[in-house]
Amino acid sequence: MIQSSRAASERAGAIFILSAPSGAGKTTLINRLLKVFPDISLSVSYTTRARRPGEVHGRDYYYVGKKMFVAMRARGGFAEWASVHGSLYGTPRRPLEQSIQRGRDILLDIDVQGARKIKQLYPHSVAIFLLPPSWQELRRRLALRGTDRRESIRRRLENARREIRAIMRYDYFLVNREIRDALKCMKSVIIAERLRVSRYKALRGQRSAVSKIYRLKAES
Ligand code: 5GP
């Protein structure tokens, strides 16, 4: 378990974006990651898609009707929103802003359209793309899932092709051959990003930052 240091309160919360084609193993990776970093919160999106068996309202998504989604969007309630696989998805703005202000890191599991918008709005956010080990393996995993109909699988594969093309706009990519290795890579990215000087408020615009640096390091 890795807790961020007390010095974290001295910095703005970081936004980590994780995108991957469905079937790449993103959910497993996120679950493992949150065990390693219990102080990272996961942004819970709103969606108009139907709830799948085993999913929980408020944990996996907030499942809402289209009318409610559109009303929330009109009120500026989403930091970003997108239409994915024929349904609407949106990242609620308030929890995101609160995390940043409170110095808490937040993880966003969103698609490439969302990642692009969040990067524009929050340039310090860190976008990571998770790739499946191969195209054949992605196909196999989607077919095995069984929760999606054939048409939906076809749509997801088409989307995957388009999404993988957007990888150039990401900061990091990992290939999910072994979940343990992917997790190790994610941990490295998070730890390195947390150490970025530019994230520490106290170090910005200080004439004499030396004592502050050592105080922060002593606390980490
Ligand atoms: P699923 O329906 O399989 O849970 O998710 C489908 C896709 O929608 C995934 O790529 C997921 O990352 C993306 N997604 C989930 N929530 C959001 C969101 O709030 N905004 C955007 N842009 N994409 C999202």
Short mmCIF file of C-alpha atoms and ligand atoms in Angstrom, two decimals:
data_model
loop_
_atom_site.label_atom_id
_atom_site.label_comp_id
_atom_site.label_asym_id
_atom_site.label_seq_id
_atom_site.Cartn_x
_atom_site.Cartn_y
_atom_site.Cartn_z
CA MET A 1 0.00 0.00 0.00
CA ILE A 2 1.42 3.36 -0.99
CA GLN A 3 0.06 6.43 0.76
CA SER A 4 0.96 9.78 -0.68
CA SER A 5 3.09 11.79 1.73
CA ARG A 6 1.82 14.48 4.07
CA ALA A 7 3.49 16.82 1.62
CA ALA A 8 0.61 15.97 -0.70
CA SER A 9 -1.45 18.57 1.11
CA GLU A 10 1.04 21.09 -0.21
CA ARG A 11 0.23 20.27 -3.79
CA ALA A 12 -2.80 20.40 -6.01
CA GLY A 13 -4.42 17.02 -6.58
CA ALA A 14 -3.32 15.32 -9.77
CA ILE A 15 -5.71 14.01 -12.40
CA PHE A 16 -4.82 10.63 -13.85
CA ILE A 17 -6.74 9.59 -16.94
CA LEU A 18 -6.78 5.95 -17.96
CA SER A 19 -8.20 5.00 -21.34
CA ALA A 20 -8.29 1.65 -23.04
CA PRO A 21 -10.41 -0.18 -25.56
CA SER A 22 -12.99 -2.34 -23.79
CA GLY A 23 -11.49 -5.75 -23.19
CA ALA A 24 -7.97 -4.43 -22.52
CA GLY A 25 -8.23 -5.21 -18.80
CA LYS A 26 -8.75 -1.70 -17.54
CA THR A 27 -11.21 -2.51 -14.76
CA THR A 28 -8.92 -5.16 -13.23
CA LEU A 29 -5.99 -2.78 -13.39
CA ILE A 30 -7.97 0.03 -11.74
CA ASN A 31 -9.17 -2.23 -8.93
CA ARG A 32 -5.61 -3.36 -8.19
CA LEU A 33 -4.30 0.17 -8.43
CA LEU A 34 -6.80 1.54 -5.93
CA LYS A 35 -5.68 -1.09 -3.43
CA VAL A 36 -2.08 0.06 -3.83
CA PHE A 37 -3.04 3.73 -3.64
CA PRO A 38 -6.06 3.94 -1.32
CA ASP A 39 -5.74 7.72 -1.28
CA ILE A 40 -6.57 8.02 -4.98
CA SER A 41 -10.26 8.45 -5.59
CA LEU A 42 -12.00 7.12 -8.65
CA SER A 43 -14.27 9.52 -10.52
CA VAL A 44 -17.73 8.01 -10.91
CA SER A 45 -19.24 8.98 -14.25
CA TYR A 46 -22.87 9.46 -15.22
CA THR A 47 -24.14 7.30 -18.06
CA THR A 48 -27.33 6.64 -19.96
CA ARG A 49 -26.34 3.05 -20.72
CA ALA A 50 -28.17 0.21 -18.99
CA ARG A 51 -26.66 -1.24 -15.83
CA ARG A 52 -24.89 -4.58 -16.39
CA PRO A 53 -25.30 -7.46 -13.96
CA GLY A 54 -23.10 -6.94 -10.91
CA GLU A 55 -22.70 -3.21 -11.42
CA VAL A 56 -23.73 -0.87 -8.62
CA HIS A 57 -25.31 2.57 -8.95
CA GLY A 58 -23.01 5.16 -7.40
CA ARG A 59 -20.00 2.83 -7.43
CA ASP A 60 -19.54 1.91 -11.08
CA TYR A 61 -21.64 4.68 -12.59
CA TYR A 62 -24.62 6.88 -11.85
CA TYR A 63 -27.20 5.38 -14.21
CA VAL A 64 -29.53 8.11 -15.41
CA GLY A 65 -32.07 8.65 -18.15
CA LYS A 66 -31.25 10.77 -21.17
CA LYS A 67 -33.44 13.64 -19.94
CA MET A 68 -31.58 13.92 -16.68
CA PHE A 69 -28.21 13.63 -18.40
CA VAL A 70 -29.08 16.42 -20.84
CA ALA A 71 -30.34 18.66 -18.01
CA MET A 72 -27.16 18.13 -16.02
CA ARG A 73 -25.08 18.84 -19.09
CA ALA A 74 -27.02 22.07 -19.72
CA ARG A 75 -26.27 23.19 -16.14
CA GLY A 76 -22.53 22.73 -16.79
CA GLY A 77 -22.45 19.76 -14.44
CA PHE A 78 -19.95 17.82 -16.54
CA ALA A 79 -16.26 18.59 -16.95
CA GLU A 80 -16.56 16.58 -20.15
CA TRP A 81 -19.08 14.32 -21.75
CA ALA A 82 -19.12 12.06 -24.80
CA SER A 83 -21.22 9.63 -26.73
CA VAL A 84 -19.56 6.21 -26.50
CA HIS A 85 -20.90 3.00 -28.08
CA GLY A 86 -24.25 4.76 -28.57
CA SER A 87 -24.71 5.91 -24.94
CA LEU A 88 -23.87 9.17 -23.18
CA TYR A 89 -21.14 9.34 -20.54
CA GLY A 90 -20.05 12.33 -18.47
CA THR A 91 -17.50 13.18 -15.78
CA PRO A 92 -19.16 15.21 -13.00
CA ARG A 93 -17.35 18.51 -12.55
CA ARG A 94 -17.75 19.09 -8.81
CA PRO A 95 -15.92 16.03 -7.38
CA LEU A 96 -13.11 16.66 -9.83
CA GLU A 97 -12.67 20.29 -8.76
CA GLN A 98 -12.92 19.33 -5.09
CA SER A 99 -10.20 16.69 -5.45
CA ILE A 100 -7.83 19.16 -7.07
CA GLN A 101 -8.45 21.78 -4.38
CA ARG A 102 -8.07 19.31 -1.52
CA GLY A 103 -4.80 17.93 -2.87
CA ARG A 104 -6.32 14.53 -3.54
CA ASP A 105 -5.45 12.60 -6.66
CA ILE A 106 -8.30 11.41 -8.82
CA LEU A 107 -8.43 8.74 -11.48
CA LEU A 108 -10.69 9.09 -14.50
CA ASP A 109 -11.65 6.02 -16.49
CA ILE A 110 -12.77 7.73 -19.69
CA ASP A 111 -12.50 7.30 -23.44
CA VAL A 112 -10.23 9.15 -25.87
CA GLN A 113 -12.73 11.98 -26.51
CA GLY A 114 -12.99 12.64 -22.79
CA ALA A 115 -9.22 12.43 -22.33
CA ARG A 116 -8.75 15.08 -24.98
CA LYS A 117 -11.20 17.47 -23.31
CA ILE A 118 -9.77 16.94 -19.83
CA LYS A 119 -6.24 17.55 -21.13
CA GLN A 120 -7.44 20.84 -22.62
CA LEU A 121 -9.21 21.91 -19.43
CA TYR A 122 -6.53 20.66 -17.03
CA PRO A 123 -3.18 20.72 -18.83
CA HIS A 124 -1.36 19.14 -15.87
CA SER A 125 -3.50 16.03 -16.02
CA VAL A 126 -1.70 12.81 -16.92
CA ALA A 127 -3.16 10.65 -19.68
CA ILE A 128 -2.28 6.97 -19.79
CA PHE A 129 -3.38 4.51 -22.45
CA LEU A 130 -3.65 0.80 -21.75
CA LEU A 131 -3.22 -1.48 -24.75
CA PRO A 132 -4.32 -5.10 -25.04
CA PRO A 133 -1.45 -7.55 -25.77
CA SER A 134 -2.67 -8.02 -29.35
CA TRP A 135 -5.66 -7.43 -31.58
CA GLN A 136 -6.47 -11.16 -31.60
CA GLU A 137 -6.46 -11.23 -27.82
CA LEU A 138 -8.79 -8.22 -27.67
CA ARG A 139 -11.24 -9.97 -29.99
CA ARG A 140 -11.09 -13.12 -27.89
CA ARG A 141 -11.68 -11.25 -24.62
CA LEU A 142 -14.66 -9.36 -25.98
CA ALA A 143 -16.23 -12.55 -27.30
CA LEU A 144 -15.64 -14.30 -23.95
CA ARG A 145 -17.29 -11.53 -21.98
CA GLY A 146 -20.73 -12.72 -22.90
CA THR A 147 -22.37 -9.65 -21.40
CA ASP A 148 -22.48 -7.89 -24.75
CA ARG A 149 -24.44 -8.82 -27.83
CA ARG A 150 -22.69 -9.52 -31.13
CA GLU A 151 -23.56 -6.09 -32.53
CA SER A 152 -22.16 -4.43 -29.45
CA ILE A 153 -18.92 -6.44 -29.76
CA ARG A 154 -18.56 -5.34 -33.37
CA ARG A 155 -19.06 -1.73 -32.33
CA ARG A 156 -16.51 -2.05 -29.53
CA LEU A 157 -13.90 -3.49 -31.92
CA GLU A 158 -14.50 -0.67 -34.37
CA ASN A 159 -14.14 1.82 -31.54
CA ALA A 160 -10.95 0.14 -30.34
CA ARG A 161 -9.36 0.63 -33.74
CA ARG A 162 -10.23 4.34 -33.68
CA GLU A 163 -9.14 4.77 -30.06
CA ILE A 164 -5.75 3.13 -30.53
CA ARG A 165 -5.07 5.67 -33.29
CA ALA A 166 -5.46 8.46 -30.71
CA ILE A 167 -2.57 7.16 -28.60
CA MET A 168 -0.27 9.95 -29.79
CA ARG A 169 -2.21 12.41 -27.64
CA TYR A 170 -1.44 10.47 -24.45
CA ASP A 171 1.50 10.96 -22.10
CA TYR A 172 2.14 7.27 -21.40
CA PHE A 173 1.11 3.88 -22.73
CA LEU A 174 1.29 0.43 -21.20
CA VAL A 175 0.71 -2.97 -22.76
CA ASN A 176 -1.33 -5.30 -20.62
CA ARG A 177 0.49 -8.61 -21.23
CA GLU A 178 0.62 -9.45 -17.54
CA ILE A 179 -1.52 -7.52 -15.10
CA ARG A 180 1.36 -7.49 -12.58
CA ASP A 181 3.65 -5.75 -15.06
CA ALA A 182 0.98 -3.28 -16.12
CA LEU A 183 0.38 -2.46 -12.46
CA LYS A 184 4.09 -1.93 -11.91
CA CYS A 185 4.19 0.52 -14.83
CA MET A 186 1.12 2.39 -13.55
CA LYS A 187 2.72 2.68 -10.11
CA SER A 188 5.88 4.10 -11.62
CA VAL A 189 3.94 6.72 -13.56
CA ILE A 190 1.94 7.77 -10.50
CA ILE A 191 4.94 7.99 -8.20
CA ALA A 192 6.95 9.98 -10.75
CA GLU A 193 4.09 12.35 -11.49
CA ARG A 194 3.56 13.00 -7.79
CA LEU A 195 7.16 14.13 -7.53
CA ARG A 196 6.86 16.77 -10.23
CA VAL A 197 8.15 20.08 -8.87
CA SER A 198 5.45 22.01 -10.74
CA ARG A 199 2.75 20.30 -8.65
CA TYR A 200 3.99 21.80 -5.38
CA LYS A 201 2.22 25.06 -4.62
CA ALA A 202 4.84 26.15 -2.08
CA LEU A 203 7.61 25.94 -4.64
CA ARG A 204 5.92 28.27 -7.08
CA GLY A 205 7.08 31.87 -7.11
CA GLN A 206 9.09 31.58 -3.88
CA ARG A 207 12.18 33.71 -3.45
CA SER A 208 13.63 31.34 -0.89
CA ALA A 209 12.24 27.89 -1.39
CA VAL A 210 15.12 25.94 0.14
CA SER A 211 13.67 25.44 3.61
CA LYS A 212 10.29 24.57 2.14
CA ILE A 213 11.79 21.94 -0.13
CA TYR A 214 13.53 20.22 2.77
CA ARG A 215 10.44 20.43 4.93
CA LEU A 216 8.39 18.79 2.17
CA LYS A 217 11.00 16.10 1.62
CA ALA A 218 11.24 15.38 5.33
CA GLU A 219 7.51 14.77 5.39
CA SER A 220 7.49 12.49 2.35
P1 5GP B 1 -18.42 0.83 -20.35
O1 5GP B 1 -19.79 1.12 -20.83
O2 5GP B 1 -17.84 -0.42 -20.98
O3 5GP B 1 -18.29 0.87 -18.87
O4 5GP B 1 -17.50 2.04 -20.86
C1 5GP B 1 -17.41 2.34 -22.21
C2 5GP B 1 -16.36 3.41 -22.44
O5 5GP B 1 -16.82 4.65 -21.91
C3 5GP B 1 -15.04 3.13 -21.76
O6 5GP B 1 -14.01 3.42 -22.70
C4 5GP B 1 -14.99 4.13 -20.63
O7 5GP B 1 -13.67 4.52 -20.32
C5 5GP B 1 -15.76 5.28 -21.23
N1 5GP B 1 -16.30 6.19 -20.22
C6 5GP B 1 -16.80 5.88 -18.99
N2 5GP B 1 -17.17 7.00 -18.35
C7 5GP B 1 -16.88 8.03 -19.17
C8 5GP B 1 -17.03 9.44 -19.05
O8 5GP B 1 -17.50 10.00 -18.06
N3 5GP B 1 -16.63 10.19 -20.12
C9 5GP B 1 -16.09 9.64 -21.24
N4 5GP B 1 -15.72 10.46 -22.21
N5 5GP B 1 -15.95 8.31 -21.38
C10 5GP B 1 -16.34 7.52 -20.35
#
